[in-house]
Amino acid sequence: MLPQPFLSRMERLLGEDYPRFLAAYDLPAARGLHAGLAKIASEELAALLGDAVRPTPFAQDCFYYLDSGTVGGNPLHHAGAFYMQEPSAMLPVVCLEVEPEERVLDLCAAPGGKSTEIANRLAGRGVLVANEYVTSRSVVLAGNLERMGVTNAVVTNADAETVAKIYPAFFDAVLVDAPCSGEGLFRREPAAISEWSEENVRACAARQRQILDRASETVRPGGRLVYSTCTFSVEENEETVLYFLARHPDFSLEKVPESVEGVTAPAYPVSEEPRAKEVARYARRAYPHTAPGEGQFMAKFVRATDTPLPTQNKKKERDALDAAPLTNEEEKAWKDFLAGAGIDPRALPVPRRFKDGISLLAEDIPLVPKQTYARGVYAGTVEKARLVPGHYLFSAYGKYFARKLELSPTDPRLGAYLRGETIPCDLPDGWAVVTVAGCPLGGIKVVSGTAKNHYPKGLRLRQ
């Protein structure tokens, strides 16, 4: 059922390799996942999942998932021990080569697979700005960062031009996994086939070039920019890279890591021009008949170190941050909560008050713009002089709670908790965290041997 114009394009693109490409669509799509390192070590996760996973040779802490069953009800998934991610989609973050303490932007971030993969590599240090233009998708993105217990992220809800104005020359590494025509997902998501057209390919290419232009402004001198798509079209891939290089002489292509090179094919040589040959040499393509998963394109750029820095508007930065210190009432409620839960205040960032409640922001987050959907770890609100904790507080900082209800994956109370039911508990009265295999899952309030359930209603299982 693949569109004939698409097939003709791929035959021209692949030549004698085209029959192998076509045959791949009769095979099941590969599945993968990456560990949630804020919750669990990848070795521990692999031991828990057993024969269902096999390590990938190209991405650290990432696995092929060999089981065909669903994972939505798996308690380890609920606890953020892993994130399901298509294997080829892991490659752009590998190309970005993130290091702890860096400032990283994921410009087109929803639903969050690459953002949570970036967070793994930051290891809780530095800052991740995960941006999503579509508000409804920002909700999903923020929810996945919460589930995975990421503590050093800000979720912004803005277009690329706005992000560029807020963060000029700010980031060490920027990922642009651009909205595209989705040709690389036809095997995994057949619905994408009905949306495909050559007109849409051209429209996507035009939009991608605008996004890349703005993304370039956020990269610091000497910083890195990775452009990726999940499509095969030359217009959206190689020709867009050529367009970008022609407009931005302060950027040059760089070789991708060997682990990525080993599972991908060279980019398509669109012409005999020297710059086109350079793109064909450095950019990479993943195909379903040769790669670890579905279709993917990626190109890595580096910005020249002698690029002049823009003038920073310090007043604008101060005005954009709408945080304030806690009031005396909030401060007392916060300290009372920590004392009751047995948490050392020094283990957590300093709480700050926003319009929607109290949040904990890592010190490396210097600017929270007005276009922010979520910031750091939402800790809760103060009502009647008491803290009503947010789910994110348990998910991200549950390891610091002195009171823990530790459940094994086979404990029947675990299913009851995920359904939102009260469960028996022999902990002292007060707030506690529920863990599964050591991973913080959510909160409870213990009263006279019964744990009142504070797992969010929107996350609960129906059966």
XYZ file of C-alpha atoms in Angstrom:
463
model
C 0.000 0.000 0.000
C 3.022 2.308 -0.246
C 2.406 5.305 -2.576
C 3.776 4.715 -6.058
C 5.478 8.154 -6.270
C 7.270 7.314 -3.016
C 8.373 3.939 -4.367
C 9.677 5.554 -7.558
C 11.672 8.026 -5.469
C 13.196 5.223 -3.381
C 14.091 3.168 -6.450
C 15.984 6.148 -7.895
C 17.634 6.715 -4.531
C 18.713 3.131 -3.803
C 19.303 1.628 -7.225
C 20.212 -2.058 -7.001
C 19.588 -2.026 -3.235
C 15.914 -1.155 -3.771
C 14.582 -4.777 -3.695
C 16.127 -5.308 -0.236
C 14.543 -2.089 0.984
C 11.140 -3.163 -0.308
C 11.447 -6.631 1.231
C 12.047 -5.066 4.663
C 8.419 -3.915 4.741
C 7.328 -7.551 5.045
C 9.286 -7.864 8.291
C 8.145 -6.686 11.739
C 9.433 -3.317 12.923
C 12.253 -3.417 15.445
C 11.524 -2.253 19.006
C 13.858 -0.694 21.508
C 14.144 1.058 24.846
C 16.629 3.017 26.894
C 17.154 2.820 30.623
C 16.021 5.611 32.926
C 19.337 6.248 34.606
C 17.809 8.664 37.107
C 15.970 5.629 38.484
C 18.050 2.523 37.752
C 21.398 1.375 36.343
C 21.137 -0.162 32.889
C 22.722 -3.398 34.145
C 20.037 -3.751 36.805
C 17.304 -3.054 34.261
C 18.718 -5.678 31.894
C 18.735 -8.232 34.711
C 15.081 -7.471 35.532
C 13.926 -7.680 31.903
C 16.043 -10.748 31.155
C 15.697 -12.318 27.714
C 13.335 -9.549 26.582
C 16.264 -7.191 25.941
C 19.592 -7.216 24.134
C 22.091 -4.311 24.265
C 22.487 -2.221 21.126
C 26.022 -1.946 19.724
C 25.656 1.756 18.948
C 24.060 3.506 21.956
C 25.033 3.300 25.604
C 22.276 2.172 28.018
C 19.994 1.346 25.069
C 18.488 -2.023 24.196
C 16.546 -3.890 21.557
C 13.233 -5.015 23.016
C 12.562 -8.548 21.778
C 9.143 -9.117 23.362
C 6.098 -8.424 21.195
C 3.794 -7.655 24.128
C 2.648 -4.245 25.346
C 4.517 -2.472 28.148
C 1.973 0.134 29.252
C 1.006 -1.858 32.341
C 4.549 -2.790 33.322
C 5.284 -1.273 36.766
C 8.908 -0.645 35.744
C 7.637 1.453 32.848
C 5.363 3.413 35.178
C 8.321 3.978 37.497
C 10.484 5.434 34.719
C 12.957 2.548 34.694
C 12.834 2.593 30.890
C 11.495 4.537 27.914
C 10.327 2.715 24.804
C 12.197 4.161 21.822
C 12.543 3.064 18.220
C 16.189 1.908 17.801
C 17.166 4.152 14.878
C 15.714 7.149 16.741
C 18.454 6.676 19.334
C 21.169 7.576 16.817
C 20.824 11.413 16.692
C 21.514 11.749 20.422
C 24.568 9.526 20.054
C 25.733 11.941 17.343
C 25.211 14.898 19.700
C 27.838 13.440 22.106
C 26.422 15.103 25.216
C 28.620 15.420 28.291
C 27.564 16.113 31.906
C 27.325 19.792 32.915
C 26.573 20.964 29.371
C 23.689 23.175 28.296
C 21.574 21.252 25.791
C 18.531 22.218 23.716
C 16.124 19.695 22.213
C 14.216 22.076 19.967
C 11.469 19.763 18.654
C 11.300 17.524 21.691
C 7.892 15.809 22.037
C 7.102 13.129 22.966
C 10.410 12.981 24.841
C 12.416 9.950 23.745
C 15.440 11.960 22.724
C 15.078 14.396 25.637
C 15.145 11.592 28.199
C 18.071 10.032 26.343
C 19.895 13.394 26.579
C 19.026 13.580 30.282
C 20.743 10.218 30.791
C 23.943 11.631 29.356
C 23.757 14.811 31.422
C 23.514 12.624 34.550
C 21.628 15.295 36.496
C 24.255 17.976 35.834
C 23.961 20.879 33.426
C 20.614 21.846 31.909
C 18.221 20.480 29.312
C 15.760 22.824 27.633
C 13.158 20.636 25.950
C 10.991 22.713 23.630
C 7.758 21.792 21.883
C 5.727 24.217 19.782
C 2.415 22.321 19.993
C 0.928 22.843 23.454
C -0.832 19.461 23.658
C 2.444 17.729 22.856
C 4.203 19.781 25.544
C 1.922 18.076 28.070
C 3.100 14.650 26.907
C 6.739 15.770 26.897
C 6.546 17.123 30.438
C 4.808 13.953 31.606
C 7.590 11.756 30.260
C 10.306 13.861 31.875
C 8.366 13.597 35.147
C 7.980 9.820 34.828
C 11.693 9.404 34.162
C 12.611 11.533 37.195
C 14.610 14.145 35.262
C 15.596 16.943 37.653
C 17.455 19.430 35.436
C 15.002 20.192 32.636
C 12.777 23.066 31.562
C 9.942 22.441 29.102
C 9.272 25.433 26.895
C 6.283 25.861 24.588
C 7.455 28.249 21.864
C 8.344 28.501 18.200
C 11.962 28.340 17.068
C 12.227 32.106 16.581
C 11.177 32.771 20.176
C 13.602 30.183 21.550
C 16.419 31.799 19.559
C 15.622 35.220 21.054
C 15.569 33.852 24.600
C 18.752 31.782 24.336
C 21.189 33.459 21.885
C 24.482 31.523 21.560
C 23.643 29.762 24.837
C 23.872 26.013 24.254
C 26.815 23.638 23.998
C 24.691 21.186 22.006
C 21.429 21.560 20.083
C 19.298 18.811 18.599
C 16.829 19.576 15.815
C 14.825 16.418 15.200
C 12.670 18.246 12.741
C 9.002 17.639 11.876
C 9.078 15.778 8.572
C 7.053 13.782 6.056
C 7.659 10.610 8.092
C 8.665 8.296 5.258
C 10.966 6.396 7.592
C 8.035 5.399 9.799
C 5.830 3.788 7.146
C 6.583 0.251 8.373
C 5.949 1.043 12.055
C 3.094 3.544 11.594
C 1.033 2.690 8.487
C -1.240 5.673 9.199
C 1.615 7.925 8.078
C 1.249 6.540 4.552
C -2.128 8.186 4.013
C -0.689 11.581 4.983
C 2.196 11.415 2.502
C 2.377 13.489 -0.667
C 5.095 15.140 -2.696
C 3.550 18.504 -1.833
C 3.905 17.704 1.863
C 7.549 16.757 1.335
C 8.230 20.186 -0.143
C 6.284 21.921 2.635
C 8.239 20.026 5.290
C 11.551 20.960 3.697
C 10.628 24.652 3.741
C 9.615 24.482 7.403
C 12.763 22.563 8.374
C 14.986 25.212 6.826
C 13.285 27.949 8.821
C 13.695 25.937 12.024
C 17.374 25.244 11.329
C 18.071 28.917 10.657
C 16.702 29.836 14.083
C 18.318 26.860 15.840
C 21.747 27.967 14.648
C 21.395 31.182 16.648
C 21.188 29.238 19.925
C 24.529 27.405 19.475
C 27.533 28.868 21.283
C 30.820 29.320 19.382
C 32.439 25.898 19.257
C 29.097 24.241 20.018
C 27.410 21.370 18.193
C 24.187 21.128 16.210
C 22.670 17.824 15.072
C 19.930 17.879 12.445
C 17.848 14.742 12.042
C 14.644 13.539 10.405
C 12.774 10.245 10.181
C 12.302 10.528 6.431
C 14.138 9.510 3.250
C 13.447 12.455 0.941
C 16.504 14.242 -0.426
C 14.677 17.574 -0.217
C 14.278 17.258 3.549
C 17.705 15.775 4.167
C 20.738 16.411 1.969
C 19.308 19.454 0.189
C 18.311 21.019 3.508
C 21.853 20.480 4.822
C 23.274 22.125 1.698
C 20.878 25.039 2.129
C 21.980 25.463 5.752
C 25.704 25.354 4.969
C 25.293 27.951 2.211
C 23.536 30.353 4.596
C 25.715 29.708 7.657
C 29.438 29.742 6.818
C 30.231 29.704 10.554
C 29.045 26.065 10.650
C 30.834 23.056 9.204
C 30.021 19.362 9.011
C 31.698 16.911 11.351
C 31.990 13.143 11.265
C 29.470 11.205 13.346
C 30.722 8.702 15.971
C 31.993 5.378 14.682
C 29.222 3.487 16.478
C 26.673 5.381 14.366
C 28.700 5.092 11.184
C 28.830 1.320 11.630
C 25.038 0.866 11.461
C 24.154 3.513 8.870
C 24.727 4.232 5.181
C 26.341 7.292 3.599
C 24.094 10.172 2.630
C 22.965 10.551 -0.973
C 25.281 12.495 -3.330
C 22.870 14.989 -4.856
C 25.499 16.356 -7.269
C 29.203 16.369 -8.113
C 29.715 19.735 -6.437
C 32.381 19.704 -3.660
C 29.913 20.729 -0.963
C 27.437 18.022 -2.016
C 30.225 15.441 -1.855
C 31.072 16.687 1.631
C 27.474 16.156 2.733
C 27.504 12.655 1.248
C 30.699 11.914 3.184
C 29.636 13.191 6.610
C 25.833 12.881 6.869
C 24.317 9.434 7.453
C 21.155 7.532 6.600
C 19.457 4.619 8.343
C 17.271 2.319 6.237
C 15.014 -0.474 7.543
C 16.911 -3.078 5.476
C 20.360 -2.129 6.791
C 19.903 -0.235 10.075
C 18.892 -1.246 13.602
C 15.337 0.008 13.109
C 13.342 2.382 10.917
C 14.392 5.268 8.679
C 16.543 8.100 10.027
C 18.788 10.839 8.655
C 21.354 12.763 10.655
C 24.014 15.427 10.074
C 26.310 16.918 12.695
C 27.529 20.523 12.513
C 30.076 22.434 14.598
C 30.026 26.217 14.954
C 33.307 28.080 14.514
C 34.958 29.068 17.793
C 35.637 32.629 16.565
C 31.948 33.411 15.923
C 31.127 36.818 17.522
C 28.803 36.569 20.521
C 25.510 38.522 20.499
C 24.894 41.188 23.115
C 23.031 39.724 26.105
C 20.002 41.532 27.487
C 20.372 40.957 31.228
C 17.206 42.883 32.135
C 15.174 40.700 29.822
C 16.553 37.588 31.549
C 15.574 38.900 34.990
C 12.102 39.912 33.863
C 11.468 36.531 32.274
C 12.056 34.660 35.527
C 8.822 34.806 37.514
C 10.169 32.889 40.523
C 10.144 34.264 44.053
C 11.320 33.067 47.469
C 8.818 31.112 49.538
C 6.592 33.023 51.928
C 6.997 32.339 55.636
C 3.935 30.079 55.556
C 5.260 28.165 52.544
C 8.711 27.877 54.089
C 7.288 26.347 57.267
C 5.038 23.960 55.316
C 8.005 22.886 53.173
C 10.250 22.241 56.182
C 7.486 20.386 58.000
C 6.975 18.130 54.989
C 10.693 17.368 54.677
C 10.960 16.612 58.377
C 7.947 14.302 58.272
C 9.284 12.441 55.237
C 12.780 12.217 56.725
C 14.434 14.187 53.907
C 17.609 16.192 54.458
C 16.899 19.652 52.937
C 20.506 19.844 51.750
C 19.843 16.968 49.338
C 17.372 19.048 47.323
C 17.639 22.317 45.381
C 16.316 25.484 46.981
C 12.518 25.670 46.446
C 11.113 28.626 44.542
C 7.557 29.890 44.270
C 5.860 30.276 40.908
C 2.278 31.170 40.059
C 1.269 27.504 39.925
C 3.098 26.369 43.041
C 6.542 25.427 44.318
C 9.238 24.020 42.040
C 12.793 22.806 42.548
C 15.197 24.065 39.879
C 18.727 22.782 39.497
C 21.276 25.565 39.982
C 22.443 25.266 36.372
C 19.081 26.503 35.067
C 19.729 30.241 34.635
C 16.613 31.360 32.809
C 12.989 30.272 32.904
C 11.154 32.187 30.166
C 7.493 33.139 30.170
C 6.861 30.548 27.444
C 7.659 27.760 29.909
C 5.193 24.914 30.308
C 7.070 23.097 33.097
C 10.180 23.933 35.081
C 12.444 21.663 37.055
C 10.638 19.446 39.550
C 7.134 20.545 40.527
C 7.074 20.047 44.295
C 3.459 20.972 45.043
C 1.314 23.691 46.604
C 0.651 24.890 50.114
C -2.956 24.568 51.284
C -4.083 25.299 54.836
C -0.456 25.649 55.937
C 0.459 22.178 54.651
C 2.332 21.073 51.539
C 0.279 19.063 49.085
C 3.154 17.336 47.253
C 3.258 16.946 43.492
C 3.854 13.552 41.862
C 7.112 14.838 40.335
C 8.595 15.265 43.829
C 8.177 11.541 44.523
C 9.315 10.481 41.054
C 12.469 12.609 40.984
C 13.528 12.690 44.629
C 11.920 9.569 46.056
C 15.345 8.113 46.816
C 15.781 10.738 49.551
C 12.631 9.743 51.448
C 13.376 7.954 54.713
C 9.982 6.260 54.526
C 9.757 3.864 51.592
C 7.225 1.173 50.813
C 9.371 -1.141 48.739
C 7.349 -3.487 46.535
C 8.608 -6.254 44.285
C 7.294 -6.471 40.701
C 5.160 -9.474 41.759
C 3.657 -7.932 44.908
C -0.164 -7.797 44.482
C -0.202 -4.430 46.253
C 1.661 -2.979 43.272
C -1.234 -3.504 40.872
C -3.641 -2.116 43.457
C -1.484 0.975 43.863
C -1.337 1.572 40.102
C -5.140 1.335 39.993
C -5.375 4.081 42.617
C -6.530 1.886 45.477
C -5.573 2.140 49.134
C -3.178 -0.575 50.267
C -2.097 -1.976 53.634
C 1.161 -0.544 54.925
C 3.083 -0.996 58.180
C 5.058 2.267 57.912
C 4.626 5.039 60.506
C 1.987 7.655 59.756
C 3.009 10.347 57.268
C 4.180 10.793 53.694
C 6.162 7.993 52.050
C 7.250 6.895 48.589
C 6.338 3.647 46.837
C 9.205 1.996 44.988
C 9.407 -0.981 42.623
C 12.783 -2.681 42.230
C 14.203 0.379 43.976
C 12.697 2.852 41.476
C 10.498 5.624 42.940
C 6.990 5.140 41.583
C 4.785 7.598 43.456
C 3.514 8.860 46.775
C 1.326 7.615 49.620
C 0.151 9.069 52.884
C 0.088 6.466 55.628
C -2.686 6.703 58.224
C -3.132 3.964 60.867
C -1.697 1.142 58.744
C -3.358 2.151 55.485
C -1.626 3.889 52.600
C -3.819 6.528 50.987
C -3.064 6.582 47.296
C -1.556 9.696 45.678
C -0.725 8.204 42.283
C -2.137 10.706 39.719
C -5.551 9.771 38.362
C -4.460 10.314 34.763
C -1.711 7.693 35.105
C -3.701 4.966 36.845
C -4.413 1.593 35.307
C -8.049 0.713 34.647
C -7.550 -2.973 35.253
